[in-house]
Amino acid sequence: MSIKTFAAKLFARQVYYTTQKWVNNPIETQKKIFHELITLAQETQFGKDHQFNKIKNFEDFKKQVPVRDYEQLKPYIDKVVKGEENVLWKGKPLYFAKTSGTTSGAKYIPLTKESMPFHIQAARNAILSYINETGKADFVSGKMIFLQGSPILEEKNGINLGRLSGIVAHYVPKYLQKNRMPSWETNCIEDWETKVDAIVKETINENMSVISGIPSWVQMYFEKLQKKANKPIGEIFKNFNLFIYGGVNYEPYRAKFENLIGRKVDSIELFPASEGFFAYQDTQTEKGMLLLLNSGIFYEFIKADEFYTEKPNRYTIGEVELGINYVLIISTNAGLWVYNIGDTIQFTSLKPYRIIVSGRIKHYISAFGEHVIGKEVESALQEAMQGTNIQINEFTVAPQISPEEGLPYHEWFIEFEKEPNNLEEFALQIDNAMRKQNVYYDDLIVGKVLRTLVISKVKKNGFQDYMKSIGKLGGQNKLPRLSDNRKIADKLKEM
């Protein structure tokens, strides 16, 4: 055992015991975070506008501070972007994480000196949890790659801004610098396809032990590697045994990945976002990710089916239930207050509090009242693929409300790596799995409002071509699993 491996195991044990202190006291931990946030922000413009000095408990907080999304918080954020101090949080942010997707264009998410360390610690602790549980630590001596955005930062009124993954690249600890790939120069390449080609060239002869990134883009990297070397990834990288991912569910990609790699490898799921690092997979044996209750974030939860009612109930961590679809609401030490990040989650465990990401509150299909969410389509596809050699590269789902003939239906756009022998039979299997999960969908099929779903095959690399056509190829960009309209579907049809 190398000194580095031994040290990693000791450190992992230490972090485990530290983590257990707040894991075993979740409600008190969240109360402490709540009071710290309110106290530290009392003298900010937001704190004064919402009378933080009069807030004594959560009931007061609910009365004083409504739920907001980015657009509703934007008047405050605009002041921060202009360089004003003490607006949402004390002083100025260290960075803005620049993201896209709102009606007004780019979003500028503040990162402060208080919030930034938690992004780094959470990623580190996810790996240390894995080491502590499994005893596997030899990979720390190999090379590690994190497929991410460019670390080149711009400046806006004295505050650096860039993609979150690019900002985080500036915080790689010294003891990992020699192990980390790709090179700084390659990481700075903006064009994704050029960047991946350069990463392939740099890594193909290295001892890669850990690979991390959004599955769809790691898949692109693997395919280019395999084509260049003409052998499985597991033979190119004999010591590659750990895949770290986030952003999307890995399960629909797993069969394709194992085929590309040539064997199974362990995986760790993360739940990071520009707004905060919310959870990571802390065990290989239980479903879900550990919700990080001690990371400068106070969590609230709103039931997804109540979210758009006039006054939905807001629940704290001690009030949540298993299996309910909740909209995740956060207040943070970066100055985001009762902020709707857009993600929905479900709890898989209450001791400790573990979650899965079930979808996006705006990404669903309910054209006929079916309320289909991302988790359901992913689970249905996974169930239909079990025990087969079918492999998929990517997929998305949209409603077809006005077909040329017959009843309306859900249209599944799937790019296959290995197609089913009978496409209609495969569609029926997915449909049956959907009906078992979603009673509303089942009622619509039984009542002949909808007919069985239809699969439309997407050509090889069709989804990559689509993402490229809208300027979102690579990096942290993700394809929505489903949409309540046909904006993506019609573009795929055209292509």
CSV table of C-alpha atoms in Angstrom, one decimal:
chain,number,residue,atom,x,y,z
A,1,MET,CA,0.0,0.0,0.0
A,2,SER,CA,1.4,3.4,-1.0
A,3,ILE,CA,1.7,6.3,1.4
A,4,LYS,CA,-0.9,8.2,-0.6
A,5,THR,CA,-3.4,5.3,-0.4
A,6,PHE,CA,-2.8,4.9,3.3
A,7,ALA,CA,-3.3,8.6,3.9
A,8,ALA,CA,-6.5,8.6,1.9
A,9,LYS,CA,-8.0,5.8,4.0
A,10,LEU,CA,-7.1,7.6,7.2
A,11,PHE,CA,-8.6,10.9,6.0
A,12,ALA,CA,-11.7,9.1,4.7
A,13,ARG,CA,-12.3,7.6,8.2
A,14,GLN,CA,-11.9,11.0,9.8
A,15,VAL,CA,-14.4,12.6,7.4
A,16,TYR,CA,-16.8,9.8,8.0
A,17,TYR,CA,-17.0,10.4,11.7
A,18,THR,CA,-17.3,14.1,11.2
A,19,THR,CA,-20.2,13.6,8.8
A,20,GLN,CA,-22.0,11.3,11.2
A,21,LYS,CA,-22.3,14.0,13.8
A,22,TRP,CA,-24.7,16.0,11.6
A,23,VAL,CA,-26.2,13.0,9.9
A,24,ASN,CA,-27.4,11.8,13.3
A,25,ASN,CA,-28.7,15.3,14.3
A,26,PRO,CA,-30.5,16.4,11.1
A,27,ILE,CA,-33.2,18.6,12.5
A,28,GLU,CA,-31.0,20.5,14.9
A,29,THR,CA,-28.4,20.9,12.2
A,30,GLN,CA,-30.9,22.5,9.9
A,31,LYS,CA,-32.2,24.8,12.7
A,32,LYS,CA,-28.7,26.0,13.3
A,33,ILE,CA,-28.1,26.7,9.6
A,34,PHE,CA,-31.4,28.6,9.5
A,35,HIS,CA,-30.6,30.9,12.4
A,36,GLU,CA,-27.0,31.5,11.1
A,37,LEU,CA,-28.3,32.5,7.7
A,38,ILE,CA,-30.9,34.9,9.1
A,39,THR,CA,-28.4,36.5,11.5
A,40,LEU,CA,-25.6,37.0,9.0
A,41,ALA,CA,-27.9,38.6,6.4
A,42,GLN,CA,-29.9,40.9,8.7
A,43,GLU,CA,-28.0,44.0,7.5
A,44,THR,CA,-28.2,43.2,3.8
A,45,GLN,CA,-30.7,45.0,1.6
A,46,PHE,CA,-32.7,41.8,1.2
A,47,GLY,CA,-32.6,41.2,5.0
A,48,LYS,CA,-33.9,44.7,5.7
A,49,ASP,CA,-36.6,44.5,3.0
A,50,HIS,CA,-37.9,41.3,4.6
A,51,GLN,CA,-37.4,42.3,8.2
A,52,PHE,CA,-34.9,39.6,9.1
A,53,ASN,CA,-34.4,41.3,12.5
A,54,LYS,CA,-38.0,40.2,13.4
A,55,ILE,CA,-37.7,36.6,12.3
A,56,LYS,CA,-37.5,34.3,15.2
A,57,ASN,CA,-38.5,31.0,13.7
A,58,PHE,CA,-39.6,29.2,10.5
A,59,GLU,CA,-43.2,30.4,10.8
A,60,ASP,CA,-42.0,34.0,10.8
A,61,PHE,CA,-39.7,33.2,7.8
A,62,LYS,CA,-42.6,31.8,5.8
A,63,LYS,CA,-44.7,34.9,6.4
A,64,GLN,CA,-41.9,37.3,5.5
A,65,VAL,CA,-40.1,35.6,2.6
A,66,PRO,CA,-42.1,34.1,-0.4
A,67,VAL,CA,-40.8,31.5,-2.8
A,68,ARG,CA,-39.0,32.9,-5.7
A,69,ASP,CA,-37.3,31.7,-8.9
A,70,TYR,CA,-34.5,33.4,-10.7
A,71,GLU,CA,-36.7,35.9,-12.6
A,72,GLN,CA,-38.4,37.0,-9.3
A,73,LEU,CA,-35.0,37.4,-7.5
A,74,LYS,CA,-33.4,39.1,-10.5
A,75,PRO,CA,-34.0,42.7,-9.4
A,76,TYR,CA,-31.7,42.0,-6.4
A,77,ILE,CA,-29.2,40.0,-8.5
A,78,ASP,CA,-29.0,42.8,-11.1
A,79,LYS,CA,-27.8,45.1,-8.3
A,80,VAL,CA,-25.1,42.6,-7.3
A,81,VAL,CA,-24.1,42.3,-10.9
A,82,LYS,CA,-23.7,46.1,-11.1
A,83,GLY,CA,-21.2,45.9,-8.3
A,84,GLU,CA,-23.4,46.9,-5.3
A,85,GLU,CA,-22.4,45.4,-1.9
A,86,ASN,CA,-24.6,43.9,0.9
A,87,VAL,CA,-27.5,43.2,-1.4
A,88,LEU,CA,-28.3,39.5,-0.9
A,89,TRP,CA,-25.4,38.6,1.2
A,90,LYS,CA,-22.8,40.6,3.1
A,91,GLY,CA,-20.1,42.2,0.9
A,92,LYS,CA,-19.7,41.1,-2.7
A,93,PRO,CA,-19.6,37.5,-4.2
A,94,LEU,CA,-16.3,35.9,-5.1
A,95,TYR,CA,-17.7,34.7,-8.4
A,96,PHE,CA,-20.8,34.5,-10.6
A,97,ALA,CA,-21.5,31.1,-12.0
A,98,LYS,CA,-23.0,31.8,-15.4
A,99,THR,CA,-25.7,29.5,-16.6
A,100,SER,CA,-28.4,29.7,-19.3
A,101,GLY,CA,-32.1,28.8,-19.6
A,102,THR,CA,-34.2,31.6,-18.3
A,103,THR,CA,-36.5,33.8,-20.4
A,104,SER,CA,-34.1,36.7,-19.9
A,105,GLY,CA,-31.0,34.9,-21.2
A,106,ALA,CA,-28.0,34.2,-19.0
A,107,LYS,CA,-28.3,33.7,-15.2
A,108,TYR,CA,-25.7,35.0,-12.8
A,109,ILE,CA,-25.6,32.8,-9.7
A,110,PRO,CA,-23.5,34.3,-6.9
A,111,LEU,CA,-20.8,32.3,-5.1
A,112,THR,CA,-19.4,33.7,-1.9
A,113,LYS,CA,-16.4,33.1,0.3
A,114,GLU,CA,-18.8,31.3,2.6
A,115,SER,CA,-20.5,29.1,0.0
A,116,MET,CA,-17.5,28.2,-2.3
A,117,PRO,CA,-15.7,25.8,0.2
A,118,PHE,CA,-18.8,23.6,0.4
A,119,HIS,CA,-18.7,22.9,-3.4
A,120,ILE,CA,-15.1,21.7,-3.0
A,121,GLN,CA,-15.7,19.7,0.2
A,122,ALA,CA,-18.7,17.9,-1.0
A,123,ALA,CA,-17.0,16.6,-4.1
A,124,ARG,CA,-14.0,15.5,-2.0
A,125,ASN,CA,-16.2,13.9,0.7
A,126,ALA,CA,-18.1,11.9,-1.9
A,127,ILE,CA,-14.9,10.2,-2.9
A,128,LEU,CA,-13.8,9.8,0.7
A,129,SER,CA,-17.2,8.2,1.6
A,130,TYR,CA,-16.6,5.6,-1.2
A,131,ILE,CA,-13.1,4.9,0.1
A,132,ASN,CA,-14.3,4.5,3.7
A,133,GLU,CA,-17.1,2.1,2.7
A,134,THR,CA,-15.3,0.0,0.2
A,135,GLY,CA,-11.7,0.2,1.3
A,136,LYS,CA,-10.7,0.8,-2.2
A,137,ALA,CA,-8.2,3.7,-2.5
A,138,ASP,CA,-5.5,2.6,-4.9
A,139,PHE,CA,-7.1,4.8,-7.6
A,140,VAL,CA,-5.7,7.9,-5.8
A,141,SER,CA,-2.3,7.0,-7.3
A,142,GLY,CA,-3.6,7.0,-10.9
A,143,LYS,CA,-4.7,9.8,-13.2
A,144,MET,CA,-8.1,11.4,-12.8
A,145,ILE,CA,-10.1,13.2,-15.4
A,146,PHE,CA,-13.0,15.6,-14.9
A,147,LEU,CA,-14.8,16.6,-18.1
A,148,GLN,CA,-15.8,20.2,-17.5
A,149,GLY,CA,-16.1,23.6,-18.9
A,150,SER,CA,-13.3,26.0,-19.6
A,151,PRO,CA,-11.6,27.5,-16.5
A,152,ILE,CA,-11.1,30.8,-18.3
A,153,LEU,CA,-13.0,33.5,-16.3
A,154,GLU,CA,-14.3,36.9,-17.4
A,155,GLU,CA,-14.7,39.9,-15.1
A,156,LYS,CA,-17.9,41.8,-14.5
A,157,ASN,CA,-17.7,44.9,-12.3
A,158,GLY,CA,-14.8,43.4,-10.3
A,159,ILE,CA,-16.3,39.9,-9.9
A,160,ASN,CA,-15.0,36.9,-11.9
A,161,LEU,CA,-17.6,34.9,-13.7
A,162,GLY,CA,-17.6,31.6,-15.6
A,163,ARG,CA,-19.1,28.1,-15.7
A,164,LEU,CA,-19.3,26.5,-12.2
A,165,SER,CA,-17.1,23.6,-13.4
A,166,GLY,CA,-14.6,26.1,-14.7
A,167,ILE,CA,-14.5,28.0,-11.4
A,168,VAL,CA,-14.1,24.8,-9.5
A,169,ALA,CA,-11.1,23.9,-11.6
A,170,HIS,CA,-9.2,26.7,-9.8
A,171,TYR,CA,-9.7,24.9,-6.5
A,172,VAL,CA,-8.1,21.5,-7.3
A,173,PRO,CA,-5.9,20.8,-4.2
A,174,LYS,CA,-2.2,20.6,-4.7
A,175,TYR,CA,-2.0,16.9,-3.9
A,176,LEU,CA,-4.2,16.2,-6.9
A,177,GLN,CA,-2.6,18.6,-9.4
A,178,LYS,CA,-0.1,16.0,-10.7
A,179,ASN,CA,-2.9,13.4,-11.1
A,180,ARG,CA,-5.5,15.6,-12.7
A,181,MET,CA,-6.2,15.6,-16.4
A,182,PRO,CA,-6.5,17.1,-19.0
A,183,SER,CA,-3.9,19.8,-19.1
A,184,TRP,CA,-4.8,23.4,-18.3
A,185,GLU,CA,-4.4,24.3,-22.0
A,186,THR,CA,-6.7,21.6,-23.2
A,187,ASN,CA,-9.2,22.4,-20.5
A,188,CYS,CA,-9.4,26.0,-21.9
A,189,ILE,CA,-10.5,24.9,-25.3
A,190,GLU,CA,-14.0,26.2,-25.8
A,191,ASP,CA,-15.2,24.1,-28.8
A,192,TRP,CA,-16.4,20.8,-27.3
A,193,GLU,CA,-15.6,18.5,-30.2
A,194,THR,CA,-12.1,20.0,-30.5
A,195,LYS,CA,-11.7,19.7,-26.7
A,196,VAL,CA,-12.7,16.0,-26.6
A,197,ASP,CA,-10.3,15.2,-29.4
A,198,ALA,CA,-7.5,16.9,-27.5
A,199,ILE,CA,-8.4,15.0,-24.3
A,200,VAL,CA,-8.4,11.7,-26.1
A,201,LYS,CA,-4.9,12.5,-27.4
A,202,GLU,CA,-3.6,13.5,-24.0
A,203,THR,CA,-5.1,10.6,-22.0
A,204,ILE,CA,-5.0,7.5,-24.3
A,205,ASN,CA,-1.6,6.4,-23.0
A,206,GLU,CA,-2.1,7.4,-19.4
A,207,ASN,CA,-3.0,5.4,-16.3
A,208,MET,CA,-6.6,6.7,-15.9
A,209,SER,CA,-8.2,5.4,-12.7
A,210,VAL,CA,-11.1,7.9,-12.2
A,211,ILE,CA,-13.3,9.5,-14.9
A,212,SER,CA,-16.0,12.0,-14.1
A,213,GLY,CA,-18.6,14.0,-16.0
A,214,ILE,CA,-22.1,14.0,-17.3
A,215,PRO,CA,-22.8,10.5,-18.8
A,216,SER,CA,-23.8,11.7,-22.3
A,217,TRP,CA,-20.6,13.6,-22.8
A,218,VAL,CA,-18.3,11.0,-21.2
A,219,GLN,CA,-19.9,8.5,-23.6
A,220,MET,CA,-18.7,10.8,-26.5
A,221,TYR,CA,-15.2,10.7,-25.0
A,222,PHE,CA,-15.3,6.9,-24.7
A,223,GLU,CA,-16.5,6.4,-28.2
A,224,LYS,CA,-13.7,8.5,-29.6
A,225,LEU,CA,-11.1,6.7,-27.5
A,226,GLN,CA,-12.4,3.3,-28.6
A,227,LYS,CA,-12.4,4.3,-32.2
A,228,LYS,CA,-8.8,5.6,-32.0
A,229,ALA,CA,-7.4,2.6,-30.0
A,230,ASN,CA,-9.8,-0.1,-31.5
A,231,LYS,CA,-10.3,-1.8,-28.1
A,232,PRO,CA,-12.6,-1.4,-25.1
A,233,ILE,CA,-12.0,1.4,-22.6
A,234,GLY,CA,-11.2,-1.2,-19.9
A,235,GLU,CA,-8.2,-2.4,-21.9
A,236,ILE,CA,-7.0,1.1,-22.7
A,237,PHE,CA,-7.3,2.0,-19.0
A,238,LYS,CA,-6.7,-1.2,-17.1
A,239,ASN,CA,-6.9,0.5,-13.7
A,240,PHE,CA,-10.1,2.5,-14.4
A,241,ASN,CA,-12.6,1.4,-11.8
A,242,LEU,CA,-14.5,4.4,-10.7
A,243,PHE,CA,-16.9,6.6,-12.7
A,244,ILE,CA,-18.3,9.8,-11.0
A,245,TYR,CA,-21.2,11.5,-12.6
A,246,GLY,CA,-24.0,14.0,-12.0
A,247,GLY,CA,-26.6,15.9,-13.9
A,248,VAL,CA,-28.6,13.0,-15.3
A,249,ASN,CA,-29.6,9.5,-14.3
A,250,TYR,CA,-26.9,7.0,-15.2
A,251,GLU,CA,-29.1,4.0,-15.5
A,252,PRO,CA,-30.3,4.5,-19.1
A,253,TYR,CA,-26.6,4.7,-20.1
A,254,ARG,CA,-25.3,1.9,-18.0
A,255,ALA,CA,-25.6,-1.0,-20.5
A,256,LYS,CA,-23.9,1.1,-23.2
A,257,PHE,CA,-21.1,2.2,-20.8
A,258,GLU,CA,-20.4,-1.4,-19.7
A,259,ASN,CA,-20.2,-2.4,-23.3
A,260,LEU,CA,-17.8,0.4,-24.1
A,261,ILE,CA,-15.7,-0.3,-21.0
A,262,GLY,CA,-15.9,-4.1,-21.4
A,263,ARG,CA,-16.6,-4.6,-17.7
A,264,LYS,CA,-18.5,-3.2,-14.8
A,265,VAL,CA,-17.0,-0.3,-12.8
A,266,ASP,CA,-18.2,1.3,-9.5
A,267,SER,CA,-19.9,4.7,-9.8
A,268,ILE,CA,-20.7,7.6,-7.5
A,269,GLU,CA,-23.6,10.0,-8.2
A,270,LEU,CA,-23.4,13.7,-7.3
A,271,PHE,CA,-26.0,16.4,-7.2
A,272,PRO,CA,-24.1,19.6,-7.8
A,273,ALA,CA,-25.5,22.9,-9.2
A,274,SER,CA,-24.4,26.5,-9.5
A,275,GLU,CA,-26.8,27.2,-6.6
A,276,GLY,CA,-25.2,24.7,-4.3
A,277,PHE,CA,-23.8,21.2,-3.9
A,278,PHE,CA,-26.9,19.4,-2.5
A,279,ALA,CA,-26.1,15.7,-2.2
A,280,TYR,CA,-23.8,12.8,-3.0
A,281,GLN,CA,-24.0,9.0,-3.1
A,282,ASP,CA,-22.5,8.0,0.3
A,283,THR,CA,-23.0,4.2,-0.1
A,284,GLN,CA,-22.8,1.6,-2.8
A,285,THR,CA,-25.5,-0.6,-1.2
A,286,GLU,CA,-28.4,1.8,-0.7
A,287,LYS,CA,-30.5,3.8,-3.2
A,288,GLY,CA,-30.2,7.6,-3.2
A,289,MET,CA,-27.8,10.3,-2.3
A,290,LEU,CA,-27.1,11.8,1.1
A,291,LEU,CA,-28.7,15.2,1.4
A,292,LEU,CA,-26.1,17.6,2.7
A,293,LEU,CA,-27.7,19.3,5.7
A,294,ASN,CA,-24.6,21.0,7.1
A,295,SER,CA,-23.4,22.9,4.0
A,296,GLY,CA,-24.7,26.4,4.5
A,297,ILE,CA,-28.0,25.6,2.9
A,298,PHE,CA,-31.5,25.6,4.6
A,299,TYR,CA,-33.9,23.3,2.7
A,300,GLU,CA,-37.6,23.6,2.2
A,301,PHE,CA,-39.8,21.2,0.3
A,302,ILE,CA,-43.1,21.8,-1.5
A,303,LYS,CA,-45.1,18.9,-2.9
A,304,ALA,CA,-44.9,19.0,-6.6
A,305,ASP,CA,-48.6,18.5,-7.1
A,306,GLU,CA,-49.4,21.5,-4.9
A,307,PHE,CA,-46.6,23.7,-6.2
A,308,TYR,CA,-48.8,25.8,-8.5
A,309,THR,CA,-51.7,26.2,-6.0
A,310,GLU,CA,-52.2,29.7,-4.5
A,311,LYS,CA,-50.5,28.9,-1.1
A,312,PRO,CA,-48.6,25.6,-1.2
A,313,ASN,CA,-47.4,24.2,2.1
A,314,ARG,CA,-43.7,24.6,2.8
A,315,TYR,CA,-42.1,21.7,4.7
A,316,THR,CA,-38.8,21.4,6.6
A,317,ILE,CA,-36.6,18.4,6.8
A,318,GLY,CA,-38.4,16.9,9.8
A,319,GLU,CA,-41.7,16.9,8.0
A,320,VAL,CA,-40.9,15.1,4.7
A,321,GLU,CA,-42.2,11.7,3.7
A,322,LEU,CA,-40.9,8.8,1.6
A,323,GLY,CA,-41.9,8.6,-2.1
A,324,ILE,CA,-43.4,12.1,-2.4
A,325,ASN,CA,-42.4,14.2,-5.3
A,326,TYR,CA,-41.1,17.5,-3.8
A,327,VAL,CA,-39.9,20.7,-5.4
A,328,LEU,CA,-36.5,21.6,-3.8
A,329,ILE,CA,-36.4,25.1,-2.3
A,330,ILE,CA,-33.2,26.5,-0.8
A,331,SER,CA,-31.8,29.5,1.2
A,332,THR,CA,-28.1,29.7,1.1
A,333,ASN,CA,-25.0,31.5,2.3
A,334,ALA,CA,-24.5,32.8,-1.2
A,335,GLY,CA,-27.7,34.9,-0.8
A,336,LEU,CA,-30.3,32.8,-2.5
A,337,TRP,CA,-33.5,33.1,-0.4
A,338,VAL,CA,-36.4,30.6,-0.6
A,339,TYR,CA,-35.2,29.9,-4.1
A,340,ASN,CA,-36.7,27.4,-6.4
A,341,ILE,CA,-33.9,25.7,-8.3
A,342,GLY,CA,-36.4,23.9,-10.6
A,343,ASP,CA,-35.4,20.3,-9.5
A,344,THR,CA,-37.8,17.8,-8.0
A,345,ILE,CA,-36.6,15.2,-5.6
A,346,GLN,CA,-37.9,12.2,-3.7
A,347,PHE,CA,-36.7,10.7,-0.4
A,348,THR,CA,-35.6,7.1,-0.5
A,349,SER,CA,-34.6,7.1,3.2
A,350,LEU,CA,-35.3,9.3,6.3
A,351,LYS,CA,-32.5,7.8,8.4
A,352,PRO,CA,-30.3,9.2,7.1
A,353,TYR,CA,-32.0,11.6,4.6
A,354,ARG,CA,-31.2,10.3,1.2
A,355,ILE,CA,-32.8,11.5,-2.1
A,356,ILE,CA,-33.0,10.9,-5.8
A,357,VAL,CA,-33.6,13.6,-8.4
A,358,SER,CA,-37.0,12.8,-9.9
A,359,GLY,CA,-37.0,15.5,-12.6
A,360,ARG,CA,-37.6,19.2,-13.2
A,361,ILE,CA,-40.8,21.0,-12.1
A,362,LYS,CA,-41.0,22.5,-15.6
A,363,HIS,CA,-40.0,19.3,-17.4
A,364,TYR,CA,-43.1,17.0,-17.4
A,365,ILE,CA,-45.8,15.8,-19.6
A,366,SER,CA,-49.4,16.6,-18.6
A,367,ALA,CA,-51.0,17.4,-22.0
A,368,PHE,CA,-54.0,15.2,-20.9
A,369,GLY,CA,-53.6,15.4,-17.1
A,370,GLU,CA,-51.2,12.5,-16.8
A,371,HIS,CA,-48.5,14.3,-14.8
A,372,VAL,CA,-45.6,12.2,-16.1
A,373,ILE,CA,-42.2,13.1,-14.6
A,374,GLY,CA,-38.6,12.3,-15.5
A,375,LYS,CA,-38.1,9.5,-13.0
A,376,GLU,CA,-41.0,7.6,-14.4
A,377,VAL,CA,-39.8,7.6,-18.0
A,378,GLU,CA,-36.3,6.7,-17.0
A,379,SER,CA,-37.6,3.8,-14.8
A,380,ALA,CA,-39.9,2.6,-17.5
A,381,LEU,CA,-37.2,2.5,-20.1
A,382,GLN,CA,-34.8,0.7,-17.6
A,383,GLU,CA,-37.4,-1.9,-16.8
A,384,ALA,CA,-38.1,-2.6,-20.5
A,385,MET,CA,-34.4,-3.0,-21.2
A,386,GLN,CA,-33.7,-5.5,-18.4
A,387,GLY,CA,-32.6,-8.9,-19.5
A,388,THR,CA,-32.1,-7.7,-23.1
A,389,ASN,CA,-29.1,-6.6,-25.1
A,390,ILE,CA,-30.7,-3.3,-26.1
A,391,GLN,CA,-28.5,-0.3,-25.6
A,392,ILE,CA,-29.4,3.3,-26.0
A,393,ASN,CA,-27.4,6.5,-26.4
A,394,GLU,CA,-30.0,9.1,-25.6
A,395,PHE,CA,-33.7,9.7,-25.5
A,396,THR,CA,-36.5,12.3,-24.9
A,397,VAL,CA,-40.3,12.2,-24.7
A,398,ALA,CA,-43.0,14.6,-26.0
A,399,PRO,CA,-46.8,14.4,-26.4
A,400,GLN,CA,-48.3,14.1,-29.9
A,401,ILE,CA,-51.6,15.9,-29.4
A,402,SER,CA,-52.8,16.1,-33.0
A,403,PRO,CA,-51.7,13.0,-34.9
A,404,GLU,CA,-52.6,12.7,-38.6
A,405,GLU,CA,-54.7,9.7,-37.7
A,406,GLY,CA,-55.8,7.8,-34.6
A,407,LEU,CA,-55.6,8.8,-30.9
A,408,PRO,CA,-53.0,11.1,-29.4
A,409,TYR,CA,-49.9,9.4,-27.9
A,410,HIS,CA,-46.6,10.0,-26.2
A,411,GLU,CA,-43.7,10.0,-28.7
A,412,TRP,CA,-40.4,8.6,-27.5
A,413,PHE,CA,-37.4,9.7,-29.5
A,414,ILE,CA,-34.6,7.1,-28.9
A,415,GLU,CA,-31.1,6.9,-30.4
A,416,PHE,CA,-30.3,3.2,-30.2
A,417,GLU,CA,-26.8,1.7,-30.1
A,418,LYS,CA,-28.3,-1.8,-30.2
A,419,GLU,CA,-31.9,-1.9,-31.4
A,420,PRO,CA,-34.7,-4.3,-30.2
A,421,ASN,CA,-35.6,-7.1,-32.6
A,422,ASN,CA,-39.3,-5.9,-32.4
A,423,LEU,CA,-39.7,-2.1,-31.9
A,424,GLU,CA,-43.5,-2.3,-31.4
A,425,GLU,CA,-43.1,-5.0,-28.7
A,426,PHE,CA,-40.4,-2.9,-27.0
A,427,ALA,CA,-42.7,0.1,-27.1
A,428,LEU,CA,-45.5,-2.0,-25.5
A,429,GLN,CA,-43.1,-3.1,-22.7
A,430,ILE,CA,-42.2,0.6,-21.9
A,431,ASP,CA,-45.9,1.5,-22.1
A,432,ASN,CA,-46.8,-1.2,-19.6
A,433,ALA,CA,-44.1,-0.1,-17.3
A,434,MET,CA,-45.3,3.5,-17.5
A,435,ARG,CA,-48.9,2.4,-16.7
A,436,LYS,CA,-47.7,0.5,-13.6
A,437,GLN,CA,-46.0,3.7,-12.3
A,438,ASN,CA,-48.5,6.4,-13.2
A,439,VAL,CA,-52.2,5.7,-12.6
A,440,TYR,CA,-53.3,8.8,-14.5
A,441,TYR,CA,-51.4,7.6,-17.6
A,442,ASP,CA,-53.0,4.2,-17.2
A,443,ASP,CA,-56.5,5.7,-16.9
A,444,LEU,CA,-55.9,7.6,-20.2
A,445,ILE,CA,-54.9,4.4,-22.0
A,446,VAL,CA,-57.8,2.4,-20.5
A,447,GLY,CA,-60.3,5.3,-21.3
A,448,LYS,CA,-58.9,5.4,-24.9
A,449,VAL,CA,-57.9,9.1,-24.5
A,450,LEU,CA,-54.3,8.0,-25.4
A,451,ARG,CA,-53.0,5.1,-27.4
A,452,THR,CA,-49.8,3.1,-26.7
A,453,LEU,CA,-46.7,5.2,-26.9
A,454,VAL,CA,-44.8,5.4,-30.3
A,455,ILE,CA,-41.0,5.1,-30.7
A,456,SER,CA,-39.3,7.3,-33.3
A,457,LYS,CA,-35.8,6.3,-34.0
A,458,VAL,CA,-33.2,9.0,-34.0
A,459,LYS,CA,-30.2,8.6,-36.3
A,460,LYS,CA,-26.7,8.0,-34.9
A,461,ASN,CA,-25.4,11.1,-33.1
A,462,GLY,CA,-28.7,12.8,-33.8
A,463,PHE,CA,-29.0,14.2,-30.3
A,464,GLN,CA,-25.4,15.5,-30.4
A,465,ASP,CA,-26.3,17.2,-33.7
A,466,TYR,CA,-29.4,18.7,-32.0
A,467,MET,CA,-27.4,20.0,-29.0
A,468,LYS,CA,-24.8,21.5,-31.4
A,469,SER,CA,-27.6,23.2,-33.4
A,470,ILE,CA,-28.7,25.1,-30.3
A,471,GLY,CA,-25.2,25.9,-29.1
A,472,LYS,CA,-25.3,23.5,-26.2
A,473,LEU,CA,-22.9,20.7,-27.1
A,474,GLY,CA,-20.8,19.4,-24.2
A,475,GLY,CA,-19.9,20.9,-20.9
A,476,GLN,CA,-22.6,20.9,-18.3
A,477,ASN,CA,-25.5,21.0,-20.8
A,478,LYS,CA,-28.2,18.4,-20.5
A,479,LEU,CA,-31.0,17.2,-22.8
A,480,PRO,CA,-34.5,17.4,-21.1
A,481,ARG,CA,-35.9,13.9,-20.6
A,482,LEU,CA,-39.4,15.1,-21.4
A,483,SER,CA,-41.2,18.2,-22.5
A,484,ASP,CA,-44.9,19.2,-22.3
A,485,ASN,CA,-44.5,20.7,-25.8
A,486,ARG,CA,-43.0,19.6,-29.1
A,487,LYS,CA,-40.2,22.2,-29.5
A,488,ILE,CA,-37.4,19.6,-29.2
A,489,ALA,CA,-39.5,16.9,-30.9
A,490,ASP,CA,-40.2,19.0,-34.0
A,491,LYS,CA,-36.6,19.9,-34.3
A,492,LEU,CA,-35.6,16.3,-34.1
A,493,LYS,CA,-38.2,15.4,-36.8
A,494,GLU,CA,-36.7,18.1,-39.1
A,495,MET,CA,-33.2,16.8,-38.6
